[in-house]
PDB file of C-alpha atoms and ligand atoms in Angstrom:
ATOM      1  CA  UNK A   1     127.822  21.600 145.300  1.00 92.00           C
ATOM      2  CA  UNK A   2     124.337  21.385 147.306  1.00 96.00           C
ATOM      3  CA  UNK A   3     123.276  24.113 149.781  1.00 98.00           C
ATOM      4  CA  UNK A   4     122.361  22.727 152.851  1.00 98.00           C
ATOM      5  CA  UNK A   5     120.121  23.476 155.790  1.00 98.00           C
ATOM      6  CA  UNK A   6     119.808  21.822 158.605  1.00 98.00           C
ATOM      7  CA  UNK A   7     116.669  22.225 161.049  1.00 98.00           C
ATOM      8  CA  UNK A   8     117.426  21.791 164.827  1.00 98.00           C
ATOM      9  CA  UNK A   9     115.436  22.168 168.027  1.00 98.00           C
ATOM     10  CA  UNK A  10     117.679  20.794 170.596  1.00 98.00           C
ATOM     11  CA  UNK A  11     121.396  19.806 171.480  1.00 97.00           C
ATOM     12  CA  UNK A  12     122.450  19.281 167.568  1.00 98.00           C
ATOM     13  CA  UNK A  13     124.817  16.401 168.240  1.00 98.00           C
ATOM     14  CA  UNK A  14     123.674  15.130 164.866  1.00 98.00           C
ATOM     15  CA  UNK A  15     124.118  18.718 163.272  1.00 98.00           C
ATOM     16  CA  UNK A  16     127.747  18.868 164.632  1.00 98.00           C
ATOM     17  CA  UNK A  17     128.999  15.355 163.188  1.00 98.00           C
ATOM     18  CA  UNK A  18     127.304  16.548 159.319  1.00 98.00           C
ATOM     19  CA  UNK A  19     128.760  19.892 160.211  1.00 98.00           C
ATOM     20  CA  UNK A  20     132.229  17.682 160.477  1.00 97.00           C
ATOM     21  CA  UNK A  21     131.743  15.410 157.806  1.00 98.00           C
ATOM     22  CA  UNK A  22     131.439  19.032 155.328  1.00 98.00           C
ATOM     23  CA  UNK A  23     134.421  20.447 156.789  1.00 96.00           C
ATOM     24  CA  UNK A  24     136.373  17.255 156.258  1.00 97.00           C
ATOM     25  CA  UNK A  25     134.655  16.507 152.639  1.00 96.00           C
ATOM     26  CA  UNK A  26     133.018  13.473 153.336  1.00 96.00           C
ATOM     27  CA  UNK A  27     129.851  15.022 152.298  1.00 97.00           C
ATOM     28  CA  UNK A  28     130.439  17.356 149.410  1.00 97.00           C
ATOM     29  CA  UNK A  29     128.160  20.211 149.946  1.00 97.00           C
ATOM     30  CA  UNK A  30     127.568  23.605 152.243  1.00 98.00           C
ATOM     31  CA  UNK A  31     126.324  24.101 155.175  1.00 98.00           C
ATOM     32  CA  UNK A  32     124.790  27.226 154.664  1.00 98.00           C
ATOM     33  CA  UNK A  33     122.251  27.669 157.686  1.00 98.00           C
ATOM     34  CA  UNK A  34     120.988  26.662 160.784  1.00 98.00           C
ATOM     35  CA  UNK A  35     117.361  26.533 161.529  1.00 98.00           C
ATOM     36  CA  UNK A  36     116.191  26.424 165.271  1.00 98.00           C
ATOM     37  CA  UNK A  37     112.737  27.199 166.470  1.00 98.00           C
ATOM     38  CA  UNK A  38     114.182  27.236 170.318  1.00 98.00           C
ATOM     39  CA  UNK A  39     116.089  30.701 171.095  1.00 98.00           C
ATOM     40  CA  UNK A  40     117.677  28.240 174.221  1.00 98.00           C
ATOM     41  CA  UNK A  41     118.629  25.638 172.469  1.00 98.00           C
ATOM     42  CA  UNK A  42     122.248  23.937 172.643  1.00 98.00           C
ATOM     43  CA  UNK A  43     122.569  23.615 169.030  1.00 98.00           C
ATOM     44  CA  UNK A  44     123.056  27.831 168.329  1.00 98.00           C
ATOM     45  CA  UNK A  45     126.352  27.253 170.190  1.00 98.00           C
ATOM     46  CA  UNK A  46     127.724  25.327 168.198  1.00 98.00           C
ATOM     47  CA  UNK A  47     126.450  26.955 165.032  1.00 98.00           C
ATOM     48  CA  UNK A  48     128.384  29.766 166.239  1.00 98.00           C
ATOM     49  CA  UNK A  49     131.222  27.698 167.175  1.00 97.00           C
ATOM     50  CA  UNK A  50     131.309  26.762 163.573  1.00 96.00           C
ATOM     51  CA  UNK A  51     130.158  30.161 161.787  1.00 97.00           C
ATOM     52  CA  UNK A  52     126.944  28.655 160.362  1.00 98.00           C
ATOM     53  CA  UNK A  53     124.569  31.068 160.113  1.00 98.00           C
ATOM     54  CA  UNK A  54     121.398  30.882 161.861  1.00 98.00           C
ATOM     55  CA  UNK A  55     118.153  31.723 161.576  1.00 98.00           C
ATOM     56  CA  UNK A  56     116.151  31.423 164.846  1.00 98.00           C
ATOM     57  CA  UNK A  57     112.577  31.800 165.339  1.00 97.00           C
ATOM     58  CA  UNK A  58     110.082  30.631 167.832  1.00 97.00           C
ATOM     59  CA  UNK A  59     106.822  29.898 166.316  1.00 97.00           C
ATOM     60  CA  UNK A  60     104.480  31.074 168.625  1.00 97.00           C
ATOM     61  CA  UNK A  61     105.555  34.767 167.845  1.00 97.00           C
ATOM     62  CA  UNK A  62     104.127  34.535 164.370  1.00 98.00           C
ATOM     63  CA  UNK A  63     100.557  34.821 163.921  1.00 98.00           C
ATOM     64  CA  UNK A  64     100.038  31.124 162.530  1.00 98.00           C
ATOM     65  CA  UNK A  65     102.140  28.195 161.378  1.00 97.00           C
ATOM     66  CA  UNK A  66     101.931  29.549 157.505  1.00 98.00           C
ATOM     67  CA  UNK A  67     103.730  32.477 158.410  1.00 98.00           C
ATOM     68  CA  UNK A  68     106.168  31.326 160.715  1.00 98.00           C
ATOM     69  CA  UNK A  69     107.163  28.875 157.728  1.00 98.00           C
ATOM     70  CA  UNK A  70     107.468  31.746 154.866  1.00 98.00           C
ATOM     71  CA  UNK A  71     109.487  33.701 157.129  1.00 98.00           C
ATOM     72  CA  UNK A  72     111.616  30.454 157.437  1.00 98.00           C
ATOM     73  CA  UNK A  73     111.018  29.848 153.770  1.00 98.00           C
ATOM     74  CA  UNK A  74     112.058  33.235 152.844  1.00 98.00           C
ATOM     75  CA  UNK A  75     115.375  32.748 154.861  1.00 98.00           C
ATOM     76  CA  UNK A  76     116.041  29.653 153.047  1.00 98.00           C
ATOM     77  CA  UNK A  77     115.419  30.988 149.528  1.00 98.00           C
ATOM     78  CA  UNK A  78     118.311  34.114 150.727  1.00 98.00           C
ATOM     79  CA  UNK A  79     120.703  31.302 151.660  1.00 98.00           C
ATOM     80  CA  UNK A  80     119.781  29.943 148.376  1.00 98.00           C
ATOM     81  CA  UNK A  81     119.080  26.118 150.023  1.00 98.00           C
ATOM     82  CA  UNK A  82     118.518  23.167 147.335  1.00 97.00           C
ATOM     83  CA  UNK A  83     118.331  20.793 150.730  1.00 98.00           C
ATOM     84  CA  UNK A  84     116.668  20.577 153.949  1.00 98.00           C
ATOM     85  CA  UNK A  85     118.120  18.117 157.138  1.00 98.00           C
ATOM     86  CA  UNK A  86     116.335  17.509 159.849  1.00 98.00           C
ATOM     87  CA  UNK A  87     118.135  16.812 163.000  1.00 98.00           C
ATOM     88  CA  UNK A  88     115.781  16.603 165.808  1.00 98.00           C
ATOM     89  CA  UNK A  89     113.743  19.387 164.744  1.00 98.00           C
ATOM     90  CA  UNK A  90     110.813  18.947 167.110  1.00 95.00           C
ATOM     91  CA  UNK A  91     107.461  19.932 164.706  1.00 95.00           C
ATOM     92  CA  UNK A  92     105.842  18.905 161.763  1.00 96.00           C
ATOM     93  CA  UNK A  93     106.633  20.465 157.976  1.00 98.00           C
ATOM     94  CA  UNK A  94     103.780  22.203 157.130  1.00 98.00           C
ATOM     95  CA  UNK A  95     102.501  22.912 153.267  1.00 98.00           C
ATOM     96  CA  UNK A  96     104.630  25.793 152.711  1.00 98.00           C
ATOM     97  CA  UNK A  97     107.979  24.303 153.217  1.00 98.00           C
ATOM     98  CA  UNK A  98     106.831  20.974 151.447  1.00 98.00           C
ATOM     99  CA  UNK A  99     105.417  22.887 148.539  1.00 98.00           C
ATOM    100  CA  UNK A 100     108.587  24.774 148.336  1.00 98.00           C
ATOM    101  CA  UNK A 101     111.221  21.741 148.885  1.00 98.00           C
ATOM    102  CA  UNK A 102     108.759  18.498 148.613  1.00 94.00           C
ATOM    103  CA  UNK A 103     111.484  15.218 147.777  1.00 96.00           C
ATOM    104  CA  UNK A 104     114.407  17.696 149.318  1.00 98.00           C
ATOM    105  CA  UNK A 105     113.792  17.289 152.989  1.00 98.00           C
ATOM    106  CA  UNK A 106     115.469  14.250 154.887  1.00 98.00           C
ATOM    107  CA  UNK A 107     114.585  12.951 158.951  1.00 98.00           C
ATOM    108  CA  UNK A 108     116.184  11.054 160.884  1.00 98.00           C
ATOM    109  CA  UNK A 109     113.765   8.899 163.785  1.00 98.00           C
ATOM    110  CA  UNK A 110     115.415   6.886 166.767  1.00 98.00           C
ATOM    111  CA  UNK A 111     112.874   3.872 166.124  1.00 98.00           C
ATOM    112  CA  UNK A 112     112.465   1.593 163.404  1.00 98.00           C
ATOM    113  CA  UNK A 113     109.597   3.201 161.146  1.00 98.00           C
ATOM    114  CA  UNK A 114     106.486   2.250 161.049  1.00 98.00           C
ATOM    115  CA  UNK A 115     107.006   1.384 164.915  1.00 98.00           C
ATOM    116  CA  UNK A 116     107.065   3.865 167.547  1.00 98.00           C
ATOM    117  CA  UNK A 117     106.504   7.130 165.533  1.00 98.00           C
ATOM    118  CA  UNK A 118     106.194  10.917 166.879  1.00 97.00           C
ATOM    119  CA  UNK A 119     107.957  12.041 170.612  1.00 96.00           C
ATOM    120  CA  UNK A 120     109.757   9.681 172.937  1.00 97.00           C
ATOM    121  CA  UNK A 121     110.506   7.289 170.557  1.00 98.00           C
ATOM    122  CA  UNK A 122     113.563   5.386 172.576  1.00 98.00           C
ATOM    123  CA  UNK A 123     111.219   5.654 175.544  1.00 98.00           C
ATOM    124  CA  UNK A 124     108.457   4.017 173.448  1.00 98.00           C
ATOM    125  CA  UNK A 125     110.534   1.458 172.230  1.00 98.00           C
ATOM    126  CA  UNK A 126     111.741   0.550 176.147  1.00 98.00           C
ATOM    127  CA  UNK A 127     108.587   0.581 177.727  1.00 97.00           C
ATOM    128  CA  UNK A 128     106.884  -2.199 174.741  1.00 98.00           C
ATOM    129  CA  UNK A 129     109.649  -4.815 175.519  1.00 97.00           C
ATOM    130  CA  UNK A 130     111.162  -5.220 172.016  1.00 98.00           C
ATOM    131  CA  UNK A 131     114.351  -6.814 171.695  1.00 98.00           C
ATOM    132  CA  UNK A 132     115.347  -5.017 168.692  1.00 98.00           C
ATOM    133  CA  UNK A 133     114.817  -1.392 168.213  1.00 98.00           C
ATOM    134  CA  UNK A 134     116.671   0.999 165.911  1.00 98.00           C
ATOM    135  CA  UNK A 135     116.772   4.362 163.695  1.00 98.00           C
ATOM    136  CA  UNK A 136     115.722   5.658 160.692  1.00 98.00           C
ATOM    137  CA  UNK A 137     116.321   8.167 157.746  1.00 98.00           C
ATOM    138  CA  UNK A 138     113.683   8.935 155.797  1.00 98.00           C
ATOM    139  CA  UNK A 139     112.114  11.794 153.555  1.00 98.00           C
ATOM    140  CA  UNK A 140     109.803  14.085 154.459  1.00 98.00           C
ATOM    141  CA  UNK A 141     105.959  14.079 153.894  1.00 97.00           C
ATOM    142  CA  UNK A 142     102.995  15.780 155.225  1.00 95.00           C
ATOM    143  CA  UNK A 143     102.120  12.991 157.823  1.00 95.00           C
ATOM    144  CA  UNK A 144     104.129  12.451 161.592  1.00 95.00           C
ATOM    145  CA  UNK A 145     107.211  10.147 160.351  1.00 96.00           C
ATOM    146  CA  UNK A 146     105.842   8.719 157.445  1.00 96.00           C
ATOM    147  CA  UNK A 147     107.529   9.362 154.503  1.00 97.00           C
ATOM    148  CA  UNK A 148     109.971   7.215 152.308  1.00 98.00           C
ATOM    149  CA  UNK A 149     112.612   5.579 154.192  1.00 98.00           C
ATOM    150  CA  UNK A 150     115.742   5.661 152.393  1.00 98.00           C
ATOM    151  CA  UNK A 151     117.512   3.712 155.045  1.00 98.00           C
ATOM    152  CA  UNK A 152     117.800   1.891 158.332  1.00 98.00           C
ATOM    153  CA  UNK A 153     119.771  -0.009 161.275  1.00 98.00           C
ATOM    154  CA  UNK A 154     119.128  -1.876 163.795  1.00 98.00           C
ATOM    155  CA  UNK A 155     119.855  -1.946 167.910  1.00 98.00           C
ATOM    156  CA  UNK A 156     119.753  -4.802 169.503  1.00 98.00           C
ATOM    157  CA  UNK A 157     118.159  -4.757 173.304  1.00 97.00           C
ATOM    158  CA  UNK A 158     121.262  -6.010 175.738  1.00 96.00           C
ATOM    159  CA  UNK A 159     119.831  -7.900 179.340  1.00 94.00           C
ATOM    160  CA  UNK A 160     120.269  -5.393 181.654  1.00 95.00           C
ATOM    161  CA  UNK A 161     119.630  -2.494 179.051  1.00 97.00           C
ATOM    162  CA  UNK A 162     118.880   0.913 180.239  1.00 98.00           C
ATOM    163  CA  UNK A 163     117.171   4.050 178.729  1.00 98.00           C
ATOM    164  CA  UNK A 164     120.061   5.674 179.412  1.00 98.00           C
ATOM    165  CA  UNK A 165     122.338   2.435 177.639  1.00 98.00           C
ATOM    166  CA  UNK A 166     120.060   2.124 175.185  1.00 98.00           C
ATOM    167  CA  UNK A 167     119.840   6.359 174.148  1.00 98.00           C
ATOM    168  CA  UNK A 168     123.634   6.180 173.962  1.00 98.00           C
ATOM    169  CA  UNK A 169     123.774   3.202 171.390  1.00 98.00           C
ATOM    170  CA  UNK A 170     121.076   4.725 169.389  1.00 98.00           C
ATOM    171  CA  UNK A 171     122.489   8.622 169.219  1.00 98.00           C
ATOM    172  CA  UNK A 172     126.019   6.571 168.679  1.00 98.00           C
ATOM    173  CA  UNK A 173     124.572   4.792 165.668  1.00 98.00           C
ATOM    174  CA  UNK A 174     123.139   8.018 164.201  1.00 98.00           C
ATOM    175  CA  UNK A 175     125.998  10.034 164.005  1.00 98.00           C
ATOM    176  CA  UNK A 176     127.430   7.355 161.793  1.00 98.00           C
ATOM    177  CA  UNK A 177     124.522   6.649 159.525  1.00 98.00           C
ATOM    178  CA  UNK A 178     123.246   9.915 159.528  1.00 98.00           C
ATOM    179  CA  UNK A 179     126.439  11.579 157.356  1.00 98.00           C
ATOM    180  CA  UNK A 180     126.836   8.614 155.630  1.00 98.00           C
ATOM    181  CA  UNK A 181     123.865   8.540 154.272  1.00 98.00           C
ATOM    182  CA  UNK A 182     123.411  12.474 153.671  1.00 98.00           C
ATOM    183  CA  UNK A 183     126.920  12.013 151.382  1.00 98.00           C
ATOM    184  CA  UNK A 184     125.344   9.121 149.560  1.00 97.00           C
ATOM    185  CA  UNK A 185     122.443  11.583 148.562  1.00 97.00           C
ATOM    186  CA  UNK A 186     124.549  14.399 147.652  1.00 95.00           C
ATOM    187  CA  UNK A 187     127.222  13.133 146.121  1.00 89.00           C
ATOM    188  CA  UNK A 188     126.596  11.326 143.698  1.00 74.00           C
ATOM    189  CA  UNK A 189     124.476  14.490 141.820  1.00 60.00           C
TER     190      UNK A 189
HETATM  191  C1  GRF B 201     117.915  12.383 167.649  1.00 71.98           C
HETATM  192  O1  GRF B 201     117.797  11.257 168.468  1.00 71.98           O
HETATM  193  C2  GRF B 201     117.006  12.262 166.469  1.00 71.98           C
HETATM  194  O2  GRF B 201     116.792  10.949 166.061  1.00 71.98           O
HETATM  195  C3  GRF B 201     115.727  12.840 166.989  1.00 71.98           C
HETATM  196  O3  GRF B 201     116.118  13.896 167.828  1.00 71.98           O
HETATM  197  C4  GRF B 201     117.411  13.632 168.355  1.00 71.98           C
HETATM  198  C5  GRF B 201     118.265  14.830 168.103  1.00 71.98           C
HETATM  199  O4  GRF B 201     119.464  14.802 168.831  1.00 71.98           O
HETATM  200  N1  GRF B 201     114.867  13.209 165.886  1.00 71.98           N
HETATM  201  P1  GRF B 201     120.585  15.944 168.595  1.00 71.98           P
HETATM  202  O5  GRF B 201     119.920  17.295 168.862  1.00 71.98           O
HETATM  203  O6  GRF B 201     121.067  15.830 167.176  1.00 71.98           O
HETATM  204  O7  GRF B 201     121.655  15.662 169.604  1.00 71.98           O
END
């Protein structure tokens, strides 16, 4: 079975429902660590909750980006990780991670890809007037949501939709694709 990681910066709604889908074997593999970069952030709860261990580290305490990423490097290599989810981890992979697990990193991005890449991307989507919008999964290369997409889905815009409608319908539609998709990678090795 895989060893998984997943990287988290915020609430970890996504991290809870794959945390879920392991503990009820719809994806076959183990959870075996949290990363978060924000000592504050929601998603430690629920790590805890769940007795996933976590390793938490705020960048800007390490003397530049290459060593904050060996020290998370070195934490994955103890948990033994073979692969790396991101769930609203909120910074760029930097060469050290992508030497080390290049091809074994996944994102997910609440836009359709190539549109509305980087922060805000709901808000992005909203403001340009498209009618359809959507998420995608994708892996992970050096550039800001750029790599292979392995798969996507679309939202359609209702009249009257709201940032606040339209954030629900997307985070709704993630925690569905989001497992599924992670068990169609890992499963079938
Ligand atoms: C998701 O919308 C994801 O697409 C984006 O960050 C958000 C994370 O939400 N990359 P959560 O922390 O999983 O609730």
């Amino acid at each position: 079975m895989k060893r998984l990681a997943i990287f988290a910066s915020g609430t970890g709604s996504n991290f809870q429902v794959i945390a879920e889908a392991i503990r009820s074997g719809s994806i076959r593999a183990e959870l075996v660590l949290l990363v978060c970069d924000k000592p504050d952030a929601a998603v430690i709860e629920k790590a805890e909750w769940l007795h996933i261990p976590a390793f938490v580290a705020e960048p800007k305490r390490f003397e530049t980006k290459q060593v904050y990423e060996k020290a998370v490097l070195a934490a994955l290599e103890e948990a033994q990780v073979d692969f790396v989810v991101l769930a609203g981890y909120m910074r760029l992979i930097g060469p050290t991670l992508l030497q080390a697990y290049g091809g074994r990193i996944i994102n997910i991005h609440p836009s359709l890809l190539p549109s509305f890449p980087g922060l805000h991307a709901i808000e992005q989507a909203f403001a340009a007037g498209v009618k359809v919008t959507g998420i995608t999964i994708h892996f992970v290369d050096d550039g800001m949501d750029t790599g292979p997409i392995i798969a996507q889905e679309a939202v359609k815009l209702s009249r009257g939709e709201t940032i606040e409608s339209l954030t629900d319908k997307i985070h709704h539609l993630e925690h569905t694709l989001y497992p599924r998709v992670i068990a169609e990678l890992l499963n079938e090795e």
